Amino acid sequence: MKEKTLIILVIICLLFTACSNADNIKDDIKVSQNTIPDNDNQSKLSDLEQPISKISFNDLKKEEYVNYISIDNYIVSTLYNTNANSEINKTISIYGKVQTSDDPQSLHDALSNRFSKITLKSGNDIVLESDEYYVNICKVYGENAFELVLNVNDLFFYNEDENIAITSVLFKQLDDYSFSLDTNNFFLGIYNELENHVKIIESPTSYIEMIEKDKNFTTSYTFLTVNENYNKNYDVYIEIPKDLKKDVEIISLDFKEDDKMKKEVEKILNFEMTLQQKQNLKVITINVIYKKLSDKIIFLKPNIKLNIAGDNQIIAPYVPLVF
């Protein structure tokens, strides 16, 4: 209980600058309602320069949904934790856009509680189903982009060595009407977070402005460990789904102990940590330079593989990069 309290307090204290609408803290991982910038002066992307219809979503006929909703203009990598003993990252996000004239709040209300079941499929195989979700709406180049955050318990199948390509999403309404949307750029990464006292405390906590093709940008991930089996010779590897490597690549990666952040953690948690935890505390920051290789909008949550406590572990960031 003390460890859980420690980690939760770290997140609360260190992430107070996170996106103003981020919420839903589960154990020691935060599922963020990420925000995308509304900036019409930024570089334009050809696949988003489509005219917006003057019709509102609630005025659409059911059979028209497939003409106004798209989940294939985005390149998505999201994650799922298979550790049954952990409540971390038990959600999957679907990203897309709706080409109607609704303001964000109206579209949010129209999509909320509309679907009784949402099913992710890979070919003919069902990967997961969810009957519980919440909605985030934001603007991308004047259009309504949505995030449907699905609460899920179990995958129907998975292979921990490979990312699963989600090829279609089936939406079932409360009135039993169903429609399906295809996607070619949606990949589900699988990981199993070990209970070894190595936890992410910071991942990117706000959007990145839309990056032009062939441009680089830098971001950081920070994690802590109070494990006495600290491996000073640890290595870090960031995994991007192979099918996304035509759209984004890692230019460089470096990592080191973060003494400044460690002092902040020590001050904040001085009365929460045991003496042994204080002695074992290490805070590590990973700095990564990414390069964007395509014109599409990318939502990326890469697996971070490391050996920090004498065993191989995958840690998942709880906020996606958006660029």
Coordinates of C-alpha atoms in Angstrom, one line a residue:
M1 CA 0.0 0.0 0.0
K2 CA 2.9 2.4 0.8
E3 CA 4.4 1.7 -2.7
K4 CA 1.1 2.4 -4.4
T5 CA 0.7 5.6 -2.4
L6 CA 4.2 6.6 -3.3
I7 CA 3.7 6.2 -7.0
I8 CA 0.3 7.9 -7.1
L9 CA 1.6 10.9 -5.2
V10 CA 4.5 11.2 -7.6
I11 CA 2.2 11.3 -10.5
I12 CA -0.1 13.9 -8.9
C13 CA 2.7 16.1 -7.8
L14 CA 4.9 15.9 -10.9
L15 CA 2.2 16.1 -13.5
F16 CA 0.4 19.1 -12.3
T17 CA 1.3 20.8 -15.6
A18 CA -0.4 18.1 -17.7
C19 CA -3.2 18.9 -20.2
S20 CA -6.0 20.6 -18.3
N21 CA -8.5 17.9 -19.4
A22 CA -6.3 14.9 -18.5
D23 CA -8.0 12.7 -15.9
N24 CA -8.8 9.1 -15.0
I25 CA -5.8 8.1 -12.9
K26 CA -5.7 4.3 -12.5
D27 CA -3.2 3.0 -10.0
D28 CA 0.1 4.6 -11.0
I29 CA -0.6 5.3 -14.7
K30 CA -2.6 8.2 -16.0
V31 CA -4.8 7.9 -19.0
S32 CA -4.7 11.3 -20.6
Q33 CA -7.5 13.0 -22.6
N34 CA -4.9 14.5 -24.9
T35 CA -5.5 17.7 -26.7
I36 CA -4.7 18.6 -30.3
P37 CA -3.9 22.2 -31.2
D38 CA -6.4 24.2 -33.2
N39 CA -4.1 26.3 -35.4
D40 CA -5.2 27.0 -39.0
N41 CA -2.0 28.8 -39.7
Q42 CA 0.1 25.7 -39.4
S43 CA 1.2 23.6 -42.4
K44 CA -1.7 22.1 -44.2
L45 CA -2.1 18.3 -44.8
S46 CA -3.7 17.2 -48.0
D47 CA -5.7 14.4 -46.4
L48 CA -7.4 16.9 -44.0
E49 CA -8.3 19.5 -46.6
Q50 CA -11.8 18.2 -47.1
P51 CA -14.9 20.5 -47.0
I52 CA -16.9 20.2 -43.8
S53 CA -20.5 19.4 -44.3
K54 CA -23.2 21.9 -43.0
I55 CA -25.2 19.1 -41.5
S56 CA -25.0 18.1 -37.9
F57 CA -24.3 14.6 -36.7
N58 CA -27.8 14.1 -35.2
D59 CA -29.4 15.0 -38.5
L60 CA -27.6 12.2 -40.3
K61 CA -29.4 9.1 -41.4
K62 CA -27.8 5.9 -39.9
E63 CA -26.7 4.6 -43.3
E64 CA -24.8 8.0 -43.8
Y65 CA -22.5 7.6 -40.9
V66 CA -19.8 5.8 -43.0
N67 CA -19.7 8.9 -45.3
Y68 CA -19.0 11.3 -42.5
I69 CA -16.9 9.4 -40.0
S70 CA -13.3 8.4 -40.8
I71 CA -10.6 6.6 -38.8
D72 CA -8.2 6.1 -41.7
N73 CA -6.6 9.5 -42.0
Y74 CA -4.6 8.9 -38.8
I75 CA -1.6 6.7 -38.1
V76 CA -2.2 5.2 -34.7
S77 CA -0.1 3.1 -32.3
T78 CA -1.7 2.4 -29.0
L79 CA -1.0 -0.1 -26.2
Y80 CA -2.6 -2.8 -24.0
N81 CA -1.3 -4.2 -20.8
T82 CA -1.8 -8.0 -20.4
N83 CA -1.0 -8.1 -16.7
A84 CA -4.2 -9.3 -15.1
N85 CA -3.1 -8.2 -11.7
S86 CA -2.7 -4.6 -12.8
E87 CA -5.2 -1.9 -13.6
I88 CA -2.7 0.0 -15.6
N89 CA -3.6 1.0 -19.2
K90 CA -6.8 -1.1 -19.4
T91 CA -8.0 1.2 -22.1
I92 CA -7.6 1.4 -25.9
S93 CA -8.1 4.6 -27.9
I94 CA -9.6 5.0 -31.3
Y95 CA -8.9 8.2 -33.2
G96 CA -10.7 9.7 -36.1
K97 CA -12.6 12.7 -37.4
V98 CA -16.3 13.6 -38.2
Q99 CA -17.0 15.9 -41.1
T100 CA -20.1 17.6 -39.8
S101 CA -20.8 21.2 -38.7
D102 CA -21.1 20.4 -35.0
D103 CA -19.2 22.3 -32.3
P104 CA -17.1 20.0 -30.1
Q105 CA -19.5 19.9 -27.2
S106 CA -22.5 19.0 -29.5
L107 CA -20.4 16.2 -31.2
H108 CA -19.3 14.9 -27.8
D109 CA -22.9 14.7 -26.7
A110 CA -23.9 13.0 -30.0
L111 CA -21.2 10.3 -29.7
S112 CA -21.5 9.7 -26.0
N113 CA -23.7 6.7 -25.0
R114 CA -24.6 6.1 -28.6
F115 CA -22.9 2.7 -29.0
S116 CA -23.7 -0.4 -27.0
K117 CA -20.6 -2.2 -28.3
I118 CA -17.4 -1.3 -30.2
T119 CA -15.4 -4.2 -31.7
L120 CA -11.8 -4.1 -33.0
K121 CA -11.0 -6.7 -35.6
S122 CA -7.9 -7.9 -37.4
G123 CA -9.0 -9.4 -40.6
N124 CA -11.9 -11.7 -39.6
D125 CA -10.6 -12.1 -36.0
I126 CA -12.1 -10.2 -33.1
V127 CA -9.2 -8.6 -31.1
L128 CA -11.4 -7.0 -28.4
E129 CA -14.8 -5.8 -27.6
S130 CA -16.0 -3.0 -25.3
D131 CA -19.4 -1.9 -24.1
E132 CA -18.0 1.0 -22.1
Y133 CA -16.2 4.1 -23.5
Y134 CA -15.9 7.8 -23.1
V135 CA -15.4 10.5 -25.7
N136 CA -12.9 13.4 -26.3
I137 CA -13.4 15.9 -29.0
C138 CA -10.9 18.5 -30.3
K139 CA -10.1 20.5 -33.4
V140 CA -7.6 19.6 -36.1
Y141 CA -7.4 22.2 -38.9
G142 CA -10.9 23.3 -38.1
E143 CA -12.3 19.8 -38.2
N144 CA -13.7 17.8 -35.3
A145 CA -11.2 15.0 -34.3
F146 CA -12.5 12.4 -31.8
E147 CA -10.9 10.0 -29.4
L148 CA -13.0 7.1 -28.2
V149 CA -11.4 5.6 -25.1
L150 CA -12.6 2.0 -24.7
N151 CA -12.5 0.3 -21.3
V152 CA -11.5 -3.3 -21.9
N153 CA -10.7 -6.3 -19.8
D154 CA -9.4 -9.0 -22.0
L155 CA -8.0 -9.4 -25.5
F156 CA -9.6 -12.3 -27.5
F157 CA -6.1 -13.1 -28.8
Y158 CA -2.7 -11.6 -28.7
N159 CA 0.9 -12.3 -29.5
E160 CA 3.3 -10.4 -27.2
D161 CA 6.1 -10.5 -29.8
E162 CA 4.2 -8.6 -32.5
N163 CA 1.9 -5.6 -32.8
I164 CA -1.6 -6.4 -34.0
A165 CA -2.9 -4.6 -37.1
I166 CA -6.5 -3.5 -36.5
T167 CA -8.1 -3.5 -39.9
S168 CA -11.7 -2.5 -39.0
V169 CA -13.8 -1.2 -36.2
L170 CA -17.4 -2.3 -35.8
F171 CA -19.8 0.1 -34.1
K172 CA -23.1 -1.3 -32.7
Q173 CA -25.7 1.3 -31.6
L174 CA -28.2 1.0 -28.8
D175 CA -30.9 0.2 -31.4
D176 CA -28.8 -2.7 -32.7
Y177 CA -27.9 -0.9 -35.9
S178 CA -24.3 -1.6 -36.8
F179 CA -21.7 -0.2 -39.2
S180 CA -18.1 -0.9 -39.9
L181 CA -15.1 1.4 -40.7
D182 CA -11.9 0.2 -42.2
T183 CA -8.5 1.3 -41.3
N184 CA -5.0 0.6 -42.6
N185 CA -2.9 2.5 -40.1
F186 CA -4.0 1.3 -36.6
F187 CA -1.7 -0.9 -34.6
L188 CA -2.1 -2.4 -31.1
G189 CA 1.1 -3.0 -29.1
I190 CA 1.0 -5.6 -26.4
Y191 CA 3.0 -5.5 -23.2
N192 CA 3.0 -7.0 -19.7
E193 CA 4.2 -4.6 -17.0
L194 CA 6.1 -6.3 -14.3
E195 CA 5.6 -5.7 -10.6
N196 CA 9.3 -4.8 -10.0
H197 CA 9.0 -1.3 -8.6
V198 CA 10.0 0.4 -11.9
K199 CA 7.3 2.9 -13.0
I200 CA 6.9 5.7 -15.5
I201 CA 6.2 9.0 -13.7
E202 CA 6.2 11.3 -16.7
S203 CA 5.5 10.8 -20.4
P204 CA 4.7 13.6 -22.8
T205 CA 1.9 15.5 -21.0
S206 CA 0.8 17.8 -23.8
Y207 CA 0.4 17.8 -27.5
I208 CA 3.2 18.5 -29.9
E209 CA 2.4 21.0 -32.7
M210 CA 1.8 19.5 -36.1
I211 CA 5.1 18.6 -37.6
E212 CA 5.8 18.8 -41.3
K213 CA 7.2 15.9 -43.2
D214 CA 11.0 15.3 -42.8
K215 CA 11.1 17.4 -39.6
N216 CA 12.6 16.3 -36.3
F217 CA 11.3 16.9 -32.8
T218 CA 12.5 15.9 -29.3
T219 CA 10.5 14.5 -26.4
S220 CA 11.3 12.9 -23.0
Y221 CA 10.1 10.1 -20.8
T222 CA 10.9 9.9 -17.1
F223 CA 10.6 6.9 -14.8
L224 CA 11.7 6.0 -11.3
T225 CA 12.8 2.9 -9.5
V226 CA 13.1 2.0 -5.8
N227 CA 14.2 -1.5 -6.7
E228 CA 17.3 -2.6 -4.8
N229 CA 18.4 -4.7 -7.8
Y230 CA 19.2 -1.6 -9.8
N231 CA 21.2 -2.4 -12.9
K232 CA 23.7 0.4 -13.6
N233 CA 24.4 -1.1 -17.0
Y234 CA 20.8 -1.0 -18.2
D235 CA 19.9 -0.4 -21.8
V236 CA 16.8 1.3 -23.3
Y237 CA 15.1 0.4 -26.5
I238 CA 11.9 2.1 -27.9
E239 CA 9.8 -0.1 -30.1
I240 CA 7.7 1.4 -33.0
P241 CA 5.4 -0.9 -34.9
K242 CA 7.2 -2.0 -38.0
D243 CA 4.3 -0.9 -40.2
L244 CA 4.7 2.6 -38.8
K245 CA 8.4 2.9 -39.6
K246 CA 7.5 4.4 -43.0
D247 CA 5.9 7.3 -41.1
V248 CA 8.2 7.9 -38.2
E249 CA 11.7 7.0 -37.1
I250 CA 14.0 7.5 -34.1
I251 CA 17.0 9.6 -35.0
S252 CA 18.7 9.4 -31.6
L253 CA 18.1 8.2 -28.0
D254 CA 20.0 8.9 -24.8
F255 CA 19.2 8.3 -21.2
K256 CA 20.7 9.1 -17.8
E257 CA 20.0 9.5 -14.2
D258 CA 18.1 12.7 -13.5
D259 CA 19.5 14.2 -10.2
K260 CA 17.4 17.3 -10.4
M261 CA 14.2 15.3 -10.7
K262 CA 15.4 13.0 -8.0
K263 CA 15.7 15.9 -5.6
E264 CA 12.2 17.0 -6.4
V265 CA 10.8 13.5 -5.8
E266 CA 12.7 13.3 -2.5
K267 CA 11.3 16.6 -1.3
I268 CA 7.7 15.7 -2.3
L269 CA 7.8 12.2 -0.9
N270 CA 10.1 12.7 2.0
F271 CA 7.6 11.4 4.6
E272 CA 6.1 8.8 2.3
M273 CA 9.1 6.8 1.5
T274 CA 10.8 4.3 3.8
L275 CA 14.5 4.6 4.5
Q276 CA 15.2 1.7 2.1
Q277 CA 13.2 3.3 -0.6
K278 CA 15.1 6.6 -0.2
Q279 CA 18.4 4.8 -0.5
N280 CA 17.3 2.9 -3.6
L281 CA 15.5 5.7 -5.4
K282 CA 16.8 6.4 -8.9
V283 CA 15.1 8.7 -11.4
I284 CA 16.0 8.2 -15.1
T285 CA 15.1 10.4 -18.1
I286 CA 15.1 9.2 -21.7
N287 CA 15.5 11.8 -24.4
V288 CA 14.3 10.8 -27.9
I289 CA 14.6 12.6 -31.2
Y290 CA 11.9 11.5 -33.7
K291 CA 11.7 12.2 -37.4
K292 CA 8.3 12.4 -39.2
L293 CA 8.4 10.7 -42.6
S294 CA 4.8 11.2 -43.8
D295 CA 2.2 13.9 -44.1
K296 CA -0.5 12.2 -41.9
I297 CA -1.3 12.9 -38.3
I298 CA 0.3 10.4 -36.0
F299 CA -0.8 9.2 -32.6
L300 CA 2.1 7.3 -31.1
K301 CA 2.5 5.4 -27.8
P302 CA 5.7 3.3 -28.2
N303 CA 6.8 0.4 -26.0
I304 CA 9.8 1.3 -23.9
K305 CA 11.9 -1.8 -23.3
L306 CA 14.6 -1.8 -20.6
N307 CA 16.5 -3.9 -18.1
I308 CA 16.6 -1.8 -15.0
A309 CA 16.0 -4.3 -12.2
G310 CA 17.7 -7.4 -13.3
D311 CA 15.0 -8.5 -15.7
N312 CA 13.6 -7.4 -19.1
Q313 CA 10.6 -5.1 -18.8
I314 CA 8.4 -3.1 -21.0
I315 CA 7.0 0.2 -19.8
A316 CA 4.2 2.0 -21.6
P317 CA 3.8 5.8 -21.7
Y318 CA 0.3 6.8 -20.6
V319 CA 0.0 9.8 -23.0
P320 CA 0.3 9.6 -26.8
L321 CA 2.5 11.8 -28.8
V322 CA 0.5 13.7 -31.4
F323 CA 2.4 15.2 -34.4

